[in-house]
Structures are given as C-alpha cells and as structure tokens.
XYZ file of C-alpha atoms in Angstrom:
530
model
C -0.027 -0.175 -0.102
C 1.107 3.536 -0.964
C 1.222 5.862 2.127
C -1.077 9.239 1.579
C 0.688 11.836 4.151
C 4.164 10.993 4.219
C 4.344 13.380 7.736
C 1.837 11.187 9.965
C 1.911 8.180 8.322
C 5.361 7.698 7.563
C 7.438 9.745 9.949
C 5.656 10.171 12.685
C 4.757 5.964 12.858
C 8.036 5.957 13.717
C 8.860 8.582 16.599
C 9.424 6.903 19.983
C 10.366 3.241 18.239
C 13.974 2.095 17.511
C 14.058 1.771 13.205
C 16.028 -0.531 11.574
C 17.061 0.779 8.480
C 18.180 -0.752 5.324
C 20.362 0.936 2.824
C 21.737 -0.271 -0.992
C 24.960 0.678 -1.888
C 24.142 3.557 -4.365
C 24.562 7.381 -4.587
C 20.717 8.082 -4.344
C 20.957 5.557 -1.049
C 23.708 7.556 0.796
C 22.007 11.050 0.636
C 18.909 9.780 1.723
C 19.808 7.707 4.321
C 22.329 10.715 5.449
C 18.562 13.355 5.214
C 17.064 10.391 7.247
C 19.719 10.241 10.205
C 19.816 13.374 10.397
C 16.434 13.544 11.035
C 16.867 10.668 12.995
C 19.183 12.565 15.706
C 16.435 15.869 15.809
C 14.150 13.736 17.178
C 15.879 11.419 19.572
C 14.730 7.883 16.836
C 17.181 5.536 17.700
C 17.869 3.375 14.669
C 20.095 0.438 13.497
C 21.988 1.133 10.278
C 23.220 -1.716 7.377
C 23.970 -1.389 4.109
C 23.426 -3.972 1.399
C 24.437 -4.847 -2.252
C 21.854 -7.213 -2.815
C 18.809 -9.378 -1.859
C 20.849 -12.443 -0.083
C 22.125 -9.510 1.613
C 18.789 -7.948 2.411
C 18.223 -10.828 3.954
C 20.912 -11.610 5.876
C 20.557 -8.039 7.185
C 16.570 -8.566 8.266
C 17.622 -11.749 9.882
C 20.247 -11.045 12.357
C 18.961 -7.265 13.554
C 14.948 -7.980 13.711
C 15.265 -8.925 17.347
C 12.437 -6.251 18.712
C 12.202 -4.122 15.728
C 8.458 -3.617 14.862
C 10.056 -0.551 12.004
C 11.967 -1.307 9.070
C 13.249 1.361 6.699
C 14.398 0.217 3.185
C 15.980 2.674 1.172
C 16.471 2.096 -2.115
C 15.942 -1.452 -2.247
C 12.571 -4.743 -1.433
C 10.338 -1.463 -3.546
C 11.224 -4.981 -6.473
C 10.623 -7.920 -4.557
C 7.872 -9.523 -2.546
C 9.019 -8.780 0.485
C 6.460 -11.170 3.086
C 7.800 -13.848 0.935
C 11.069 -13.519 1.030
C 12.288 -12.113 4.483
C 9.513 -13.732 6.414
C 8.178 -11.439 9.133
C 5.994 -11.368 12.157
C 3.256 -10.212 11.185
C 3.183 -6.904 13.664
C 6.469 -5.918 11.710
C 5.795 -2.984 8.762
C 8.438 -2.020 6.623
C 8.240 1.570 4.772
C 9.762 1.442 1.174
C 11.761 4.186 -0.365
C 12.638 2.721 -3.550
C 13.712 4.919 -6.753
C 14.209 1.265 -8.661
C 11.050 0.560 -10.472
C 8.439 -1.581 -11.161
C 7.333 -2.003 -7.806
C 6.297 -5.413 -7.167
C 2.608 -6.251 -6.899
C 2.330 -7.978 -4.214
C 3.810 -5.078 -2.080
C 1.443 -2.594 -3.617
C -1.562 -4.188 -2.614
C -0.235 -5.635 0.735
C -2.804 -5.025 3.763
C -0.363 -2.140 5.408
C 2.980 -4.616 6.357
C 4.787 -3.275 3.588
C 3.609 0.832 3.105
C 5.406 2.316 0.060
C 6.473 5.921 0.997
C 5.886 7.370 -2.712
C 4.126 6.270 -5.298
C 5.374 7.705 -8.981
C 3.359 9.309 -11.425
C 5.117 7.040 -13.982
C 3.976 3.614 -13.298
C 1.198 1.935 -14.406
C -0.069 -0.420 -12.017
C -2.648 -2.853 -12.815
C -6.105 -3.099 -11.137
C -6.057 -5.276 -8.086
C -8.853 -7.077 -9.818
C -6.715 -7.874 -12.431
C -4.216 -9.626 -10.747
C -6.073 -10.970 -8.221
C -8.753 -13.236 -7.937
C -10.349 -15.677 -5.245
C -13.546 -17.021 -6.458
C -13.972 -20.712 -6.434
C -14.788 -21.383 -3.142
C -17.912 -19.143 -4.878
C -18.482 -19.802 -7.994
C -18.224 -24.591 -6.377
C -20.963 -23.560 -4.182
C -22.709 -21.467 -6.902
C -22.573 -25.299 -8.613
C -24.232 -27.379 -6.435
C -27.661 -25.708 -7.266
C -27.469 -26.679 -10.699
C -28.163 -30.311 -12.429
C -26.957 -32.708 -15.116
C -25.684 -29.967 -18.549
C -26.420 -27.008 -16.667
C -23.550 -27.738 -14.178
C -21.342 -29.050 -16.979
C -21.813 -26.075 -18.618
C -21.580 -23.809 -15.745
C -17.918 -25.958 -14.950
C -17.529 -25.305 -18.972
C -17.281 -21.741 -18.834
C -15.698 -20.898 -15.478
C -13.011 -22.096 -16.797
C -12.661 -19.954 -20.389
C -13.630 -17.458 -18.081
C -10.811 -18.397 -15.656
C -8.641 -18.976 -19.275
C -9.545 -15.555 -19.928
C -8.431 -13.726 -17.368
C -4.778 -15.575 -16.268
C -3.544 -14.057 -20.350
C -5.173 -11.179 -19.572
C -3.131 -11.246 -16.392
C 0.124 -12.545 -18.214
C -0.056 -9.551 -20.964
C -0.928 -7.278 -17.902
C 2.192 -8.496 -16.029
C 4.744 -8.729 -18.630
C 3.418 -5.159 -19.777
C 4.440 -3.780 -16.588
C 7.475 -5.553 -15.738
C 9.143 -6.244 -19.033
C 11.764 -3.158 -18.407
C 13.253 -2.108 -15.504
C 13.416 1.740 -14.657
C 14.381 4.320 -12.413
C 11.905 7.044 -10.527
C 12.233 10.129 -8.746
C 15.078 9.998 -6.114
C 15.191 8.936 -2.820
C 16.977 11.725 -1.550
C 14.331 14.408 -3.291
C 11.284 12.464 -1.252
C 13.398 12.666 1.610
C 14.230 16.299 1.535
C 10.322 16.279 0.845
C 9.553 14.914 4.533
C 12.544 16.609 6.056
C 10.903 19.987 4.171
C 7.442 18.704 6.018
C 9.234 18.177 9.493
C 10.645 22.157 9.874
C 13.854 20.387 9.210
C 15.401 21.258 6.152
C 18.675 22.892 6.824
C 21.855 23.341 4.130
C 22.736 19.641 5.133
C 19.259 17.952 3.722
C 19.359 20.333 0.566
C 22.688 19.524 0.007
C 21.919 15.784 0.358
C 18.832 16.742 -2.022
C 21.426 18.312 -4.679
C 23.630 15.376 -4.722
C 21.208 12.813 -4.709
C 19.356 14.672 -7.978
C 22.567 15.006 -9.577
C 23.160 11.031 -9.168
C 20.121 10.043 -10.900
C 21.559 13.037 -13.965
C 24.835 12.175 -14.178
C 24.557 8.342 -14.302
C 21.829 8.858 -17.137
C 19.172 7.180 -14.562
C 16.077 9.142 -15.508
C 15.003 11.170 -18.844
C 16.757 14.334 -18.855
C 13.452 16.060 -18.546
C 12.001 13.628 -15.942
C 15.962 14.817 -13.989
C 14.675 19.096 -14.480
C 11.057 17.582 -13.197
C 13.330 16.453 -10.280
C 14.895 19.070 -9.354
C 12.831 21.673 -9.203
C 10.765 21.265 -6.177
C 14.496 21.465 -4.500
C 15.142 24.553 -6.474
C 12.104 26.149 -4.712
C 13.527 25.104 -0.735
C 16.986 27.168 -2.211
C 17.584 30.221 0.109
C 21.213 32.681 0.437
C 22.777 33.304 3.330
C 26.195 33.622 4.452
C 26.736 30.442 5.978
C 27.017 27.094 4.072
C 23.923 27.273 1.368
C 23.130 25.116 -1.849
C 22.300 27.158 -5.401
C 21.811 26.174 -9.476
C 24.412 27.777 -11.271
C 25.045 27.095 -15.076
C 28.825 25.096 -14.527
C 30.022 23.076 -17.103
C 29.244 19.351 -16.999
C 32.720 18.051 -16.688
C 33.704 15.466 -13.948
C 35.990 16.989 -10.854
C 37.718 20.427 -12.973
C 38.158 22.198 -10.477
C 40.303 19.405 -8.348
C 41.668 18.572 -11.536
C 42.973 20.518 -14.927
C 40.229 21.074 -17.975
C 42.372 19.278 -20.515
C 42.119 15.908 -17.838
C 38.805 16.781 -16.787
C 37.838 16.738 -20.938
C 39.610 13.521 -21.493
C 37.627 11.921 -18.750
C 34.390 13.363 -19.631
C 32.201 10.787 -20.177
C 29.608 12.585 -21.718
C 31.547 15.017 -23.963
C 35.250 12.296 -24.699
C 33.511 9.583 -26.650
C 32.890 12.593 -28.893
C 35.574 13.522 -29.336
C 36.856 9.796 -30.487
C 40.130 10.064 -27.934
C 40.587 6.431 -28.844
C 41.695 7.398 -32.577
C 45.092 7.984 -33.352
C 44.054 11.576 -34.284
C 42.054 12.311 -31.429
C 44.260 13.807 -28.793
C 44.802 16.877 -31.817
C 40.448 16.786 -31.980
C 41.023 17.774 -27.669
C 43.992 20.197 -28.538
C 41.788 21.450 -31.624
C 38.981 21.518 -29.094
C 41.309 23.920 -26.434
C 42.410 26.388 -29.044
C 38.805 26.925 -30.098
C 38.176 27.967 -26.576
C 41.064 29.941 -26.307
C 43.146 27.916 -23.367
C 46.470 27.761 -24.032
C 48.131 24.081 -23.706
C 49.745 24.902 -20.753
C 47.132 26.643 -18.906
C 45.213 24.232 -19.709
C 47.112 20.971 -18.211
C 47.693 22.641 -15.319
C 45.725 23.014 -11.922
C 42.348 24.576 -12.490
C 43.217 26.350 -9.091
C 47.050 27.597 -10.550
C 45.134 28.819 -13.745
C 44.744 32.341 -15.212
C 41.855 34.110 -13.833
C 40.981 35.539 -16.668
C 40.444 31.626 -18.279
C 38.830 30.198 -15.364
C 36.332 33.087 -15.526
C 36.010 32.757 -18.946
C 35.413 28.489 -19.609
C 31.358 28.557 -19.130
C 31.695 30.564 -22.684
C 34.691 29.182 -24.192
C 33.148 25.429 -23.832
C 30.245 27.220 -25.043
C 30.534 29.053 -28.633
C 33.805 25.723 -29.435
C 30.860 22.990 -28.504
C 28.809 23.444 -31.899
C 31.850 23.210 -34.259
C 33.154 20.161 -32.653
C 29.238 17.730 -31.719
C 29.353 18.107 -28.270
C 25.918 18.513 -26.781
C 25.461 20.253 -23.777
C 28.820 21.177 -22.536
C 27.306 23.175 -19.559
C 23.815 22.812 -17.611
C 22.336 24.618 -14.755
C 23.840 23.028 -11.784
C 23.975 22.629 -8.223
C 26.928 23.876 -6.116
C 27.443 24.438 -2.335
C 28.521 27.720 -1.489
C 30.896 28.097 1.747
C 32.679 30.710 3.456
C 36.556 31.300 2.690
C 36.002 27.961 0.810
C 35.604 27.211 -3.304
C 32.674 26.060 -4.817
C 31.914 22.559 -4.542
C 30.153 20.608 -7.183
C 26.853 18.012 -6.909
C 28.498 16.097 -10.113
C 31.462 16.195 -7.688
C 30.333 14.955 -5.181
C 28.759 11.850 -6.853
C 31.802 10.678 -8.409
C 32.920 10.932 -4.895
C 30.417 8.716 -3.609
C 30.724 6.199 -6.155
C 34.535 5.529 -5.766
C 34.026 5.248 -1.719
C 31.507 3.276 -2.205
C 33.486 0.919 -4.914
C 36.810 1.970 -3.425
C 39.158 -0.766 -4.868
C 41.510 -1.548 -1.083
C 38.198 -0.481 1.298
C 35.055 -3.039 2.227
C 32.636 -1.479 0.914
C 30.422 -1.330 4.708
C 34.138 1.364 5.559
C 33.224 2.621 2.083
C 29.979 3.546 2.650
C 30.397 5.027 6.244
C 32.992 6.992 4.276
C 30.444 8.369 1.082
C 28.127 9.596 4.240
C 30.882 11.419 5.735
C 31.608 12.774 2.360
C 27.931 14.887 2.102
C 29.122 16.612 5.131
C 28.767 20.431 4.257
C 31.397 22.132 7.505
C 34.825 21.913 8.159
C 38.067 19.948 6.586
C 36.155 17.089 5.098
C 38.630 14.191 4.396
C 36.686 11.941 3.278
C 35.298 13.889 0.827
C 39.436 14.207 -0.366
C 39.621 10.646 -0.232
C 36.927 9.984 -2.550
C 37.949 12.489 -5.541
C 41.568 11.472 -5.476
C 39.959 7.955 -6.458
C 37.643 9.059 -8.154
C 39.947 10.756 -10.627
C 41.537 7.063 -10.696
C 38.220 5.351 -11.524
C 37.526 7.446 -14.021
C 41.210 7.267 -15.421
C 40.631 3.417 -15.609
C 37.615 3.985 -17.671
C 39.137 6.330 -20.189
C 41.519 3.746 -20.810
C 39.281 0.799 -20.628
C 36.451 2.382 -22.780
C 39.823 3.160 -24.835
C 41.552 0.259 -25.544
C 38.399 -1.607 -26.080
C 37.454 0.682 -28.663
C 40.788 1.024 -30.005
C 41.880 -2.393 -30.076
C 39.003 -4.346 -31.632
C 37.509 -5.642 -27.969
C 33.795 -4.253 -29.272
C 32.148 -7.733 -30.105
C 29.105 -8.088 -31.661
C 26.584 -10.583 -31.073
C 23.290 -10.364 -33.396
C 21.225 -7.645 -31.536
C 23.826 -6.473 -29.342
C 26.907 -5.783 -28.651
C 28.811 -6.667 -25.845
C 32.668 -6.124 -24.535
C 34.117 -8.484 -21.655
C 37.312 -6.930 -18.984
C 39.979 -9.168 -18.951
C 40.991 -10.678 -15.682
C 44.484 -9.309 -14.830
C 44.584 -6.204 -16.289
C 45.033 -2.499 -14.268
C 41.603 -1.943 -14.933
C 39.627 -4.874 -13.733
C 39.568 -4.187 -10.645
C 38.680 -0.166 -10.493
C 35.322 -1.096 -12.216
C 34.602 -4.726 -10.946
C 31.596 -2.903 -9.312
C 28.439 -2.285 -11.244
C 28.627 1.747 -10.741
C 32.194 1.977 -12.382
C 31.692 -0.742 -15.277
C 27.982 1.358 -15.737
C 29.734 4.625 -16.515
C 32.565 2.577 -19.193
C 29.608 0.804 -20.965
C 28.128 4.067 -21.597
C 31.157 5.884 -22.793
C 31.764 2.885 -25.290
C 27.937 3.210 -26.239
C 28.024 6.618 -26.433
C 31.534 6.278 -29.147
C 29.636 3.691 -31.081
C 26.165 5.585 -31.376
C 24.672 4.898 -28.685
C 22.171 3.436 -30.916
C 22.486 -0.527 -30.210
C 22.330 -2.194 -26.677
C 25.761 -2.691 -25.134
C 26.648 -5.635 -22.484
C 30.021 -5.135 -20.180
C 31.700 -7.744 -17.963
C 34.156 -7.143 -15.854
C 36.173 -10.154 -13.432
C 35.086 -11.303 -10.274
C 36.661 -13.106 -7.483
C 35.753 -16.995 -7.449
C 35.329 -18.272 -10.877
C 32.610 -15.616 -11.247
C 31.841 -12.322 -13.697
C 30.056 -9.547 -13.758
C 27.217 -8.946 -16.406
C 25.122 -5.841 -17.101
C 23.299 -4.201 -19.693
C 22.877 -0.706 -21.420
C 19.769 0.090 -23.456
C 19.500 1.563 -26.654
C 19.640 5.935 -26.578
C 20.544 5.154 -22.480
C 20.746 8.672 -22.604
C 16.917 9.683 -23.909
C 15.301 6.824 -22.447
C 17.125 4.399 -20.105
C 14.249 2.137 -19.527
C 15.881 -1.288 -19.729
C 15.430 -4.679 -20.801
C 17.755 -6.760 -20.088
C 16.277 -7.214 -16.533
C 13.673 -9.533 -18.055
C 15.988 -10.694 -20.733
C 18.237 -12.378 -18.449
C 15.936 -13.821 -16.614
C 14.499 -16.097 -19.529
C 17.904 -16.537 -20.964
C 19.311 -17.837 -17.093
C 16.311 -20.138 -17.747
C 16.878 -20.916 -21.968
C 20.656 -21.670 -20.694
C 20.481 -23.353 -18.027
C 23.359 -21.264 -16.521
C 24.295 -20.585 -13.057
C 23.080 -16.450 -12.801
C 22.578 -15.135 -9.659
C 19.867 -12.943 -9.684
C 20.711 -11.256 -6.916
C 20.992 -7.236 -7.546
C 18.227 -4.662 -6.717
C 18.790 -3.668 -10.443
C 18.137 -6.232 -12.606
C 19.907 -5.551 -15.297
C 23.128 -6.225 -13.202
C 23.897 -9.774 -12.618
C 26.509 -12.549 -11.945
C 27.819 -15.970 -13.217
C 30.589 -18.182 -13.655
C 32.743 -16.755 -15.872
C 32.822 -20.421 -17.728
C 28.878 -20.706 -18.471
C 29.197 -16.845 -19.611
C 29.679 -18.211 -23.499
C 26.281 -20.061 -23.110
C 24.298 -17.658 -21.447
C 25.069 -15.091 -24.509
C 24.436 -17.487 -26.491
C 20.950 -17.808 -25.068
C 20.643 -13.926 -24.535
C 20.876 -13.851 -28.030
C 18.919 -16.196 -29.555
C 16.278 -14.956 -26.933
C 16.517 -11.255 -28.857
C 17.039 -12.190 -32.317
C-alpha cells in the first residue's frame, strides 16, 4: 500500500520506536540515508543502519537485526521484490519502502499494511487489483451445487473458459508492467520533501537532495526532462545565507574539473570525451583543437584548474559553449547545484557524486567502510577528508574507465552478437580492479555505447572473485530513454541456457554468473533477443 501522508503516516509512526534502516549501496541511497539520519538525530529516534548490496544481503541484514524491531525502513532496496514472501516477518512488523527502482512488486503495492510504500511515482502504470488477484473458486463451486446435469457441466466449462481468459489477460498485464526496469524519482528528493514537511530543511539536507538528484542525471538513470522535474521542488527550497548554502548556477558538465585540470576533465568526461573519439590516433589532435578553439593555451589547460589564469577560469563556460557546436559536443554546460561555503571554493554536486561512487566501490576499502565514508563526504562544514579521499579515488577510477573504453574501441574489443554489442574486461588488467562493481562498469559501458552512436544495446562484463563475473546491460539511446529490457531478458536467458546465474542485484539489469558459463549464457541471450 502507498503512504498518503509522508509526515503522519510514515515519519510520525517512527517516533519513539527503534528502527532498522537498511540502505542500498548507491549514491542516491547514501544521500537519502544521510537526510533520514539527520531527522532521526533531531527527534532522538534510535536506529540500526545496515548497508546492503543485494537481495541476499537484505535477507541476512533483516534476520540478524530484527530482534525487538517493529519498524524497518528500506532505502533503494526491497521495492521490486515480494518482501513478506522473502523475509517471512512477524505479522506486527511494518516495512516502509523508499525505493527508486521500478517497477514496484505488485504484492507490495496491494499489501494490507505490512508493506507501506513511501512514494508513488506518476510513471508507474500499476494494474488494477481485480485484474491481478482473483479468489472466486469457492463461491463458484457453491453456485454449481445448485445446478443439475447439463446445466452444471456447462457452468463448469464456462467458468474454466472465463478463468483462462482472465489468466491470459493477467499474463499480458504483468508482462507489460514488468518487462522494463527503470528508475523513479530519486529517494533523496523524497526524503527532502519529508524534511520540508517536518520543518527541518537545513543546508545539509538540501545538499544531500542536490547530490542525489544530480546522481540520477549524471548516471543517466532518468530521462533529461524527468531530471529537470525532479530538481524543480529542490530549487524552490534554496535560500542564500552567509554560511554554507546551496545554489543553482550554470556550470561545466565536466567531472572534477575544479580538482583537476581542464584538459584532464575533458579527457575523462564520459559525456563529452567519446564525441571527441579520443580512442582514434587523431583523438589527441581533436582535443588540442578544441582547447585552441576555446582560447586555452595547452600549458594553462594542463595545469591545476585553481592555478590557471583568473581570466581563463572566468571565461571557461562561455568558451566551452562557443566551441562545442564545431566539435559536435552536446550540452557542455547546464544548470547545476553548487555548495557555497565561506572561505572555500564552490563544491559541485556532480563532483560529490563521483566521489561517493569511488568510496562505495573503492578498490581497497571494504564496501561497508566505503559506505560510511561516502556518508561523511556529504558533510557541508569543516575540512572533509572523506570527500578528498573520494575525489582522489574518483580521478583514478575515471582514468581507468577512460583507458578501458579507449582500449576496447581501439583494439576491436567491442564484439557483435546479433541484437547487441558487448565487451569483456580481461582478468588481471590494471582496469579490472577499478571497474569490478556495477557503478564504474556502467560508466565504462555508457562511454563505449556513446562512442559507437548509442543506437544498439550493449553488455559489459568484468571479472569477480571465485571464477565469477559481473554482467550488466545498457539500453539503446540510454541518454534519452533509460528504460532497460535486459532485466527480464536475463531472467529468461538464465532459464533457457541452464547457466548458474545469480539474480541477486536490486537493479535487475546486473547479474553474476560463472565465467566458464558466460559464452553459453550470451548465446542463449542472443537467440532470445534475435
């Protein structure tokens, strides 16, 4: 069931109770978690926080922490699975689900109150209850007892015909409802709305909402028009002050350029660099020509942004916009969220997104610790060592993504399999440790897809431990319509191929399978989608 009043039917219910807070490993979930933590702290709500990476971890987290817990809040996990069936909770346990992954499981939608969905997205075309659930066998059998002979036989035949027609209609409705996986409104934006309702909308809360909203735009989880609509309520809450505050301003859509050089940011921007075809032998020449058209001397463009000539820094946005059409670069600047702090450089929400990604999927820090550091990176006051670590790690990860994508494109590592393209990250390469998780592997996949025109779906695979590999799918034209068909296709291909596929990720377009069975699985997927 859906919560009608986010304040009274969700937050006020938690007051005075201990809460189990289960949060997924992604940037939007980290931001929403940070907002909820601030609210819980203000109202002395005690809670246990457990980050999870998939359905099995979700089940383990609940089983290990459910003693004396009556209220469970799930952020970006749990919405797409039948929670009651999988977790088998006591009848008095209530689950509040704040999940941007769609479509929502139909059993959660029509739960009698044990599962309560905090937000209903306008995009969800949820089938009607009577079209999905039916319980009329006993009543029909009683009616049959009143009939005799041929009339009774005719009634039975008619009932079976109606039942079959209903089942076929139900199958069609459920197929249409579940065939695509996609993302709804960022959970951080919903958590921000809650903070506004309870009158606790601080700069820290606004910043978390801004980063969560930017994450969906930067990772192409929502169509561009939807991203603008998601950001609009957030912009209404912004207010200037002498202390830390969030503003909306036109900014270059380049990753970490304030922490890097202009050339370095252009070279590693997944949204712009593929258009420059840096994987070709003439790619470096095109990049130098772009900088020349911008009026940026190579010596200036290669040094730290903060050490550049002041006039060049001030003219960066105008120079980018003027040079972009000649090089067919789309939207090099756009309205963006910035954190303004006294006596400090502006901090871009886009940079914080990449920093959090790098901390969550750090190559040496355990995920649980990386999650805590990502929470710390969202702090708005004081020296933020976690953010600095995240930025340093993000630069290394972006460099690895660029090397991987350019290597795939230049060495003919992009393979054609009928209805889709795919590439495989080889085990033992320097890039394999940086892109072993879905966040950075997805970034590399989108880079390759963009460089090849983006009109075909694409699969990317990276090695994991114990002879397994990660496989994820990117839909065609992901930058305009990111609805993903691969989730349903993976499930059907797993059944047809007989491969030992692990369908554990919250995002169904990401799976794990034995490396030895990858070819077998891809053959089945090719036959299915052909």
